[in-house]
PDB file of C-alpha atoms and ligand atoms in Angstrom:
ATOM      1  CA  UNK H   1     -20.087  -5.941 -57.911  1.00 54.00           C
ATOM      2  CA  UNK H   2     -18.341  -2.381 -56.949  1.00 58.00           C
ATOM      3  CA  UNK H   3     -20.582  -2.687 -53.931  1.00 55.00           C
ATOM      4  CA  UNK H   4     -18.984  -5.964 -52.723  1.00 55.00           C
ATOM      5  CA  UNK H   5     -15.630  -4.513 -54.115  1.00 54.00           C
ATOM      6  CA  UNK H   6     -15.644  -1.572 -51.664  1.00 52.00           C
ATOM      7  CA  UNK H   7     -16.703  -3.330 -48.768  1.00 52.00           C
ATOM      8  CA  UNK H   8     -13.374  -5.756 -49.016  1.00 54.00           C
ATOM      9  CA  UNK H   9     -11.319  -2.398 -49.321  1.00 57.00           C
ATOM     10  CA  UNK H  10     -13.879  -0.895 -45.900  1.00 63.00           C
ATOM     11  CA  UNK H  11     -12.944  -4.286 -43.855  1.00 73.00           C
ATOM     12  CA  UNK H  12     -10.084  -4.567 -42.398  1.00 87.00           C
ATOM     13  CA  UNK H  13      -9.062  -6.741 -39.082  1.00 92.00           C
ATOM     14  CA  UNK H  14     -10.133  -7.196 -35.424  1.00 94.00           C
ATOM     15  CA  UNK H  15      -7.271  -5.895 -33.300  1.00 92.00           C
ATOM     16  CA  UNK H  16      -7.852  -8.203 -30.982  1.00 92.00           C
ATOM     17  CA  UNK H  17      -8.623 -11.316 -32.577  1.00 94.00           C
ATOM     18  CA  UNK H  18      -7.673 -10.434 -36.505  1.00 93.00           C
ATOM     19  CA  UNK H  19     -11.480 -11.104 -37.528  1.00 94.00           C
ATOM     20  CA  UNK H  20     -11.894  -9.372 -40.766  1.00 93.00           C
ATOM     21  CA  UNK H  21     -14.461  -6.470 -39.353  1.00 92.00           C
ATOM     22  CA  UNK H  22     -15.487  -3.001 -40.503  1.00 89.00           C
ATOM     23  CA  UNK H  23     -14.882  -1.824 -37.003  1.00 88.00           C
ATOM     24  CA  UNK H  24     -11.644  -1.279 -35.295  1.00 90.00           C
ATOM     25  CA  UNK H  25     -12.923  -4.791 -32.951  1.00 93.00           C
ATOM     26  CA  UNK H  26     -15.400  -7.155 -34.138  1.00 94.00           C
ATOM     27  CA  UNK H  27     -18.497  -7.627 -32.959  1.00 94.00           C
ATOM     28  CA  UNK H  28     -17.478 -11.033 -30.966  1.00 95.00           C
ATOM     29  CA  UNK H  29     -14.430  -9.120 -29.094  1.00 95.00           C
ATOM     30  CA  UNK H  30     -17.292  -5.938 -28.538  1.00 94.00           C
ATOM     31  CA  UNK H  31     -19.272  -8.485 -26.966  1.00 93.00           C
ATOM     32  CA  UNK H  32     -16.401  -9.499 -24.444  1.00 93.00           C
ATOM     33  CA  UNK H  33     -15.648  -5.836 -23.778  1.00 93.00           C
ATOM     34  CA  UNK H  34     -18.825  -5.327 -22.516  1.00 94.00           C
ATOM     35  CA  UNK H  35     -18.573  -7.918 -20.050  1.00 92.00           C
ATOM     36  CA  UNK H  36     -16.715  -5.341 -18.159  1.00 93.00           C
ATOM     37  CA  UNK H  37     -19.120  -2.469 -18.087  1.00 94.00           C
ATOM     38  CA  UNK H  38     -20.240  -1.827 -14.248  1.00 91.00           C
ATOM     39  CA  UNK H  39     -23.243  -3.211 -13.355  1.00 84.00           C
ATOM     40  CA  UNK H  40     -24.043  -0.899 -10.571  1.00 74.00           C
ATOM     41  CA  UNK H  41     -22.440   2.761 -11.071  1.00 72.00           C
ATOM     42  CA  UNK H  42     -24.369   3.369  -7.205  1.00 60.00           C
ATOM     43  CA  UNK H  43     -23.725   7.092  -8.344  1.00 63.00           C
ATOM     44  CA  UNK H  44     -25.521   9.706  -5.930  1.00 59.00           C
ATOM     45  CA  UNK H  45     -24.723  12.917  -8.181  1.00 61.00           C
ATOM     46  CA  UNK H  46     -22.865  15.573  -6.084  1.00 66.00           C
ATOM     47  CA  UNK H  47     -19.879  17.550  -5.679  1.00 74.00           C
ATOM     48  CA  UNK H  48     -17.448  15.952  -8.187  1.00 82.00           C
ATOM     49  CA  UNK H  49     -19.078  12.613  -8.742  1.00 88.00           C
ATOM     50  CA  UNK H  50     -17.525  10.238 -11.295  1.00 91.00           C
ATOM     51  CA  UNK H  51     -19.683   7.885 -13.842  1.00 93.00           C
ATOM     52  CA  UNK H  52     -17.602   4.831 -15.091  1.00 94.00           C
ATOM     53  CA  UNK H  53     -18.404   2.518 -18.166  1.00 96.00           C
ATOM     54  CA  UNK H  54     -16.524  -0.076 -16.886  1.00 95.00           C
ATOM     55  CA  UNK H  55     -14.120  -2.144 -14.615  1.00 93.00           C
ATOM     56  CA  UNK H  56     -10.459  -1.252 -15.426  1.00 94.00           C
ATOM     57  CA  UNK H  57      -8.931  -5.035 -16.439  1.00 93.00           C
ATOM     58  CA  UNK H  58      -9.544  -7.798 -18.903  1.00 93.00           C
ATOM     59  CA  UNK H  59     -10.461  -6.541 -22.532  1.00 94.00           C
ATOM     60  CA  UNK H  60     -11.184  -3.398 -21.450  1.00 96.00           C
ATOM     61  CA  UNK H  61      -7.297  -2.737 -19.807  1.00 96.00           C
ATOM     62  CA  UNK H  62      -6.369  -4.665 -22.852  1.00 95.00           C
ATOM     63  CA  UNK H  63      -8.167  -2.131 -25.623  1.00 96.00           C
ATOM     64  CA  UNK H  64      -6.927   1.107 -23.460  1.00 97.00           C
ATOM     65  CA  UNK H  65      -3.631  -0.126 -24.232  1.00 96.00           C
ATOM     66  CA  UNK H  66      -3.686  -0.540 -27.669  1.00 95.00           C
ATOM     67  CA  UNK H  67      -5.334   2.410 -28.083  1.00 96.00           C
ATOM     68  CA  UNK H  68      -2.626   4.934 -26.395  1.00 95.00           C
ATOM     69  CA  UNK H  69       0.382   2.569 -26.749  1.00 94.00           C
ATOM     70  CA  UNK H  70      -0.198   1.180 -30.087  1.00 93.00           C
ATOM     71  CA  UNK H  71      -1.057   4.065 -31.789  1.00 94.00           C
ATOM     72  CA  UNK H  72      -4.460   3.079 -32.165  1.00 94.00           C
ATOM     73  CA  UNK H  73      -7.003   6.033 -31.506  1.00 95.00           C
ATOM     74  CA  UNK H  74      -9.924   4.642 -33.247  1.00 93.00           C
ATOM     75  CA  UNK H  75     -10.619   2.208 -30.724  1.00 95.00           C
ATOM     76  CA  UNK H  76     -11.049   5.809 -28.827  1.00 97.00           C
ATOM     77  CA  UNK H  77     -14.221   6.539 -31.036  1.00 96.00           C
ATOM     78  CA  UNK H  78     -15.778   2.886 -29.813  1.00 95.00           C
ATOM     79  CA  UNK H  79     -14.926   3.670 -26.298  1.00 97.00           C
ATOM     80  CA  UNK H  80     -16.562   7.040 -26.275  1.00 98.00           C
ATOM     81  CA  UNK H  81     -19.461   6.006 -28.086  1.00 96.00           C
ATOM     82  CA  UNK H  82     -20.122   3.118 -25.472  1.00 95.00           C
ATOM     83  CA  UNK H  83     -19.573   5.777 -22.786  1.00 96.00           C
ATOM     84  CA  UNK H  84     -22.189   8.000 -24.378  1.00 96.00           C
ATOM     85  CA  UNK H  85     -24.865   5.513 -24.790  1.00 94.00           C
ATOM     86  CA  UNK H  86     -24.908   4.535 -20.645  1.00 94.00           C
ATOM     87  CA  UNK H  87     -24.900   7.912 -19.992  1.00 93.00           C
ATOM     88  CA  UNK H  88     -28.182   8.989 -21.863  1.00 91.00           C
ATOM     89  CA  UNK H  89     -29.839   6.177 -20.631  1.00 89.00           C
ATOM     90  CA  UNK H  90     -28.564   7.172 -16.868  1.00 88.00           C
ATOM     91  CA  UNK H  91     -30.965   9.962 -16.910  1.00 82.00           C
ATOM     92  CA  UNK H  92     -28.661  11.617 -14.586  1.00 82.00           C
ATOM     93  CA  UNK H  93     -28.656  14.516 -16.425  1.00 79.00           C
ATOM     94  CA  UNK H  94     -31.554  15.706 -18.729  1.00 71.00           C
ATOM     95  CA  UNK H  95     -31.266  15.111 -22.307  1.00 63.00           C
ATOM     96  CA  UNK H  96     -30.235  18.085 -24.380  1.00 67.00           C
ATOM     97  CA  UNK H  97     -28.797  20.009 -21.394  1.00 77.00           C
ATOM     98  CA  UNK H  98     -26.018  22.594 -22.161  1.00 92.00           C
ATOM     99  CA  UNK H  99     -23.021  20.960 -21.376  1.00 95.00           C
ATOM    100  CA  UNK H 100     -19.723  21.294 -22.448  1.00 97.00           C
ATOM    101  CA  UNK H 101     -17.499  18.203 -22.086  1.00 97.00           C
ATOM    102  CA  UNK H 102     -13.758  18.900 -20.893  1.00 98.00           C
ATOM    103  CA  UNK H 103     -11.004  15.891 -21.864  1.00 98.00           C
ATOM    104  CA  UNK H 104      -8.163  15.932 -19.427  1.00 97.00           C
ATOM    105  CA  UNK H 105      -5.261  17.567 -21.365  1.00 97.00           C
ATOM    106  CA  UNK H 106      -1.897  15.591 -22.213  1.00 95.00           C
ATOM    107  CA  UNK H 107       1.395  17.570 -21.612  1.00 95.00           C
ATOM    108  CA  UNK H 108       2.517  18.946 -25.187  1.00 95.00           C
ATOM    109  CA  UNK H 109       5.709  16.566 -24.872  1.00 94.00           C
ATOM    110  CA  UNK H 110       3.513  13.388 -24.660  1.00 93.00           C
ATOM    111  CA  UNK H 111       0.665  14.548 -26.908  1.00 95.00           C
ATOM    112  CA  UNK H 112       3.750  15.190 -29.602  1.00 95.00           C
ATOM    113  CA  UNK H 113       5.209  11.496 -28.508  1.00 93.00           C
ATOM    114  CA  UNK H 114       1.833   9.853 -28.608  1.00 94.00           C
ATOM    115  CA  UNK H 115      -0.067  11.634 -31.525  1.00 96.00           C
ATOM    116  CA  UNK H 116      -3.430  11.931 -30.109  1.00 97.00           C
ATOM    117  CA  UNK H 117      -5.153  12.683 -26.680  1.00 97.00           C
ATOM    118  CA  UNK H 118      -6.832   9.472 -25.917  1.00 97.00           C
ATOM    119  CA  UNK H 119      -9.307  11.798 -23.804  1.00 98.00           C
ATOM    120  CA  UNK H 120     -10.262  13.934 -26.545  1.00 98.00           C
ATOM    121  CA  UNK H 121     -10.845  11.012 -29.025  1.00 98.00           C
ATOM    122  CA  UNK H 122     -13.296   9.316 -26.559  1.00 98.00           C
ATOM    123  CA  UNK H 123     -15.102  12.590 -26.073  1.00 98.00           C
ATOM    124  CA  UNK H 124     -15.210  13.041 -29.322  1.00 98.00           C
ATOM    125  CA  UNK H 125     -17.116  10.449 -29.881  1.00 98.00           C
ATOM    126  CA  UNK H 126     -19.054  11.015 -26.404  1.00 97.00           C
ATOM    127  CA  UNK H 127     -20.128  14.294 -27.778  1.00 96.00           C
ATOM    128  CA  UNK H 128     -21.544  13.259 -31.122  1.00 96.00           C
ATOM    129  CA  UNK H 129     -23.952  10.801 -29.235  1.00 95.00           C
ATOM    130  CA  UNK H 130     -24.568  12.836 -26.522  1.00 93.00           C
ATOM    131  CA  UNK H 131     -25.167  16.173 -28.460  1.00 92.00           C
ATOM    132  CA  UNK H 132     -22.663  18.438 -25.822  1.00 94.00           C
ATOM    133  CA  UNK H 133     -20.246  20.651 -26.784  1.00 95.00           C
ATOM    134  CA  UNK H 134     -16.445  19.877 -26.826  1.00 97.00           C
ATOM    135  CA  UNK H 135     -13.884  21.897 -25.199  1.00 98.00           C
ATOM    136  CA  UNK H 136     -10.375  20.725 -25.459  1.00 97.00           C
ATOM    137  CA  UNK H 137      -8.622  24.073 -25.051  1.00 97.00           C
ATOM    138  CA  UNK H 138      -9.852  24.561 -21.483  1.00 98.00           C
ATOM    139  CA  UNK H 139      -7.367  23.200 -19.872  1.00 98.00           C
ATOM    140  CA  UNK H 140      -3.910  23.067 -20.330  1.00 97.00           C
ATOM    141  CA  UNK H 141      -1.404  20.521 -18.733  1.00 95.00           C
ATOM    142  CA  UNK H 142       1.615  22.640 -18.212  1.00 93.00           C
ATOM    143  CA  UNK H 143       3.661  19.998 -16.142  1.00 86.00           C
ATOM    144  CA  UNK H 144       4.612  16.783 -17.517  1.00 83.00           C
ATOM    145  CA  UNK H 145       4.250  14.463 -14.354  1.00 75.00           C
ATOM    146  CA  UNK H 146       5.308  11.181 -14.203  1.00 70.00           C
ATOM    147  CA  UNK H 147       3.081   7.721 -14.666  1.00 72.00           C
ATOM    148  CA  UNK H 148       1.095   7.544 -11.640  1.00 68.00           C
ATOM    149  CA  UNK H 149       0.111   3.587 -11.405  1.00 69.00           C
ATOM    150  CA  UNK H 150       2.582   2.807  -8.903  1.00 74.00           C
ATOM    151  CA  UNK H 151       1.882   5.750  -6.650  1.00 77.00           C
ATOM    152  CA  UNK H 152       0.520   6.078  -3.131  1.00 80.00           C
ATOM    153  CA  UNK H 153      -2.379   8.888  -3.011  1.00 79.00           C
ATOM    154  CA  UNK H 154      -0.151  10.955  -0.977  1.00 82.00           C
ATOM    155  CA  UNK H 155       2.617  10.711  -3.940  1.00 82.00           C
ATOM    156  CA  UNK H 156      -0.156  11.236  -6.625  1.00 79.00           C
ATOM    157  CA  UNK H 157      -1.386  14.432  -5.271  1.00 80.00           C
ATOM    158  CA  UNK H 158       1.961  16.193  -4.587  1.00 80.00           C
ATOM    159  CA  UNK H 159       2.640  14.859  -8.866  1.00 79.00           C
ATOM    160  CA  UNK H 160      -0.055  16.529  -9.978  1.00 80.00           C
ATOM    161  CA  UNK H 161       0.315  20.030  -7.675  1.00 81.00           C
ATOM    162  CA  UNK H 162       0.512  22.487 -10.084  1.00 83.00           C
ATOM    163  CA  UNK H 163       0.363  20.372 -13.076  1.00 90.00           C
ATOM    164  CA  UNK H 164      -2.609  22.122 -14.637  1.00 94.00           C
ATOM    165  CA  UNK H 165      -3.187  26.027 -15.693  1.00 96.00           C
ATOM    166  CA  UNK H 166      -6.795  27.415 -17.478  1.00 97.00           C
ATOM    167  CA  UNK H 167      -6.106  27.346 -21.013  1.00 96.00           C
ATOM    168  CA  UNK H 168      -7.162  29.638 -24.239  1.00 92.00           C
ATOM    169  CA  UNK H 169     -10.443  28.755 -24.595  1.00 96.00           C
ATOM    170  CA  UNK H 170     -13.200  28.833 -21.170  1.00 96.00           C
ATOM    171  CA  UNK H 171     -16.031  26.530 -21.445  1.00 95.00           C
ATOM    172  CA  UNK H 172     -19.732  28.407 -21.908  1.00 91.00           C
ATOM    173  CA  UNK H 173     -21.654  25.864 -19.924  1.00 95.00           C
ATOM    174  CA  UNK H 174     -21.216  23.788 -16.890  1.00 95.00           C
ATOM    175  CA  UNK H 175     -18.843  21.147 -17.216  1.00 96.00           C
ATOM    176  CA  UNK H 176     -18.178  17.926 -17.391  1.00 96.00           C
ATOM    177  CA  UNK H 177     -15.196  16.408 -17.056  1.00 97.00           C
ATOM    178  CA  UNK H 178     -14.129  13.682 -18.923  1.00 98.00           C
ATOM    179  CA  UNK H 179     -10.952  10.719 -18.922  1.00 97.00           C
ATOM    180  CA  UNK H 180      -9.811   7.508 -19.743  1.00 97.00           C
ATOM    181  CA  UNK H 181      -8.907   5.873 -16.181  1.00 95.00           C
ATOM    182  CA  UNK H 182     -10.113   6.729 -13.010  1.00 92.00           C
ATOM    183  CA  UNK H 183      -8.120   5.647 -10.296  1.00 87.00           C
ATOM    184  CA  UNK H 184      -8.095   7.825  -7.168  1.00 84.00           C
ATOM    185  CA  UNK H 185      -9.827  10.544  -8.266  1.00 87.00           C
ATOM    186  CA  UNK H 186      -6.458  12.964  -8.253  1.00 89.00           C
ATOM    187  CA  UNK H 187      -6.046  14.217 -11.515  1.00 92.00           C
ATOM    188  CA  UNK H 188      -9.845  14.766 -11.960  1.00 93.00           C
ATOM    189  CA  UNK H 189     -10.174  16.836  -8.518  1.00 92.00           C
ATOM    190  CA  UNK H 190      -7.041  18.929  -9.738  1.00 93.00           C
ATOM    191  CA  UNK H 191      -8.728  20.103 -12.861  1.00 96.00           C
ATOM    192  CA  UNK H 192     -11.779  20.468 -11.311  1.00 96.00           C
ATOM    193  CA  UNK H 193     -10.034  22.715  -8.869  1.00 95.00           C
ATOM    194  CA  UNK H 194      -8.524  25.270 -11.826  1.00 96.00           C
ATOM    195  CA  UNK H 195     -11.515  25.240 -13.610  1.00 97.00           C
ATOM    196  CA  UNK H 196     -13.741  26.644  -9.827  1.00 96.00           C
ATOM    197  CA  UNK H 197     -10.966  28.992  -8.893  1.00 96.00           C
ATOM    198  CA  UNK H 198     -12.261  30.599 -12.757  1.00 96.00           C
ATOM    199  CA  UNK H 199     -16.208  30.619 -11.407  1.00 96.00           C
ATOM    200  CA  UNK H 200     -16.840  28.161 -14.064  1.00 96.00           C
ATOM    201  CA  UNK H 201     -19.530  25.110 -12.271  1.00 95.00           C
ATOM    202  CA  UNK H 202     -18.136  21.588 -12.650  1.00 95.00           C
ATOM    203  CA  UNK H 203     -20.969  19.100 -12.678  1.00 92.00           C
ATOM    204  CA  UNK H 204     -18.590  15.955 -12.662  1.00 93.00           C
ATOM    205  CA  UNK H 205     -16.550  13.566 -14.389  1.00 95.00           C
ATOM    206  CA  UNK H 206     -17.166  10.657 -16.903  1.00 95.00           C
ATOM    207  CA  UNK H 207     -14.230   8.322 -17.460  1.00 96.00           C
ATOM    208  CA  UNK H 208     -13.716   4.709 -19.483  1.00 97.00           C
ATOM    209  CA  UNK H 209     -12.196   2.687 -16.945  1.00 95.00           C
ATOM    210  CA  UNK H 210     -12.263   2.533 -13.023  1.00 92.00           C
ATOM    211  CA  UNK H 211      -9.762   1.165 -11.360  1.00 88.00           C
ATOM    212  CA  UNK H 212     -10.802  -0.773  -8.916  1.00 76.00           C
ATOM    213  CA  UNK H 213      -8.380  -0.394  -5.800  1.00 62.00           C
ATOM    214  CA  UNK H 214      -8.276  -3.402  -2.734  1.00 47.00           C
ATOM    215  CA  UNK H 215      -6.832  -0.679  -0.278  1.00 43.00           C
ATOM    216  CA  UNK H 216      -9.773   2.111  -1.256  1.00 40.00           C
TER     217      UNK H 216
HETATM  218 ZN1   ZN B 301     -12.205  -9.668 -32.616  1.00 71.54          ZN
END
């Protein structure tokens, strides 16, 4: 009886579909997110390579949203989780490597606007599966640049000159990079950049989403 009791109080509902579920989406709506995870990631791994989950549109575009623009962040925790179970089985990198995972930093006006870092949520949760440490004081996003999806790649580079500084805290082991979206690769090669001109080895970048672009 208090068993069935407390699981009433644990369920709550399916933001997408309003399914009663434990789980910030139920299993039925999981099932169409995963429709969008790439098939082929075709990664060879070298300079700054990038490893995507999954196509940016659909259910996926659709739970990104919620997440950062509906104050949802636990829908962060099932993103990274799904991340961090592709990328163990990717054997791109050996299990139990020393790694430490770097989210892209928010500008302190939008992190105090939004509430959370969607990045460090989902790598977060990357990090518990994966076993790597979590650095989210590496880098620090000192400009507050404007929203990029409208932008050519010339415009997106010349918003995000300068936008990034080293922060407090510098990462012990090679890192890894880590983001929601993917798009053109900008804001991922600019913190990549800071974080070389400090000797410190960036291995790559794992993201969420990738955009896929007609014009690329
Ligand atoms: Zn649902």
């Amino acid at each position: 009886m208090l068993k069935q009791l407390i699981s009433v109080f644990l369920e709550s509902r399916c933001l997408f579909c309003s399914r009663t579920t434990s789980e910030s989406l139920c299993q039925y709506c999981q099932q169409k997110l995963l429709s969008h995870q790439l098939k082929d990631r075709n990664i060879s791994w070298n300079n700054l390579s990038v490893f995507a989950w999954g196509r940016y549109d659909g259910q996926l575009k659709r739970a990104i949203a919620l997440m950062k623009y509906q104050n949802q962040p636990d829908i962060g925790g099932l993103l990274g989780k799904l991340l961090g179970d592709v990328w163990l089985h990717s054997g791109l990198i050996k299990p139990l490597a020393k790694i430490t995972v770097v989210p892209i930093p928010l500008h302190s006006k939008k992190l105090k606007k939004r509430g959370f870092n969607q990045a460090e949520i989902i790598a977060r949760s990357f990090c518990q599966i994966t076993g790597y440490g979590l650095n989210s004081q590496a880098l620090i996003r000192v400009r507050d640049t404007q929203a990029m999806f409208n932008l050519s790649l010339e415009e997106r580079t010349k918003n995000l000159e300068n936008a990034f500084q080293i922060g407090h805290k510098l990462p012990k082991h090679p890192v890894l990079l880590l983001d929601d979206i993917y798009t053109v690769g900008t804001t991922i090669k600019e913190s990549a950049k800071i974080l070389r001109q400090q000797r410190i080895e960036v291995i790559g970048a794992v993201v969420v989403a990738k955009s896929i672009i007609s014009n690329q």
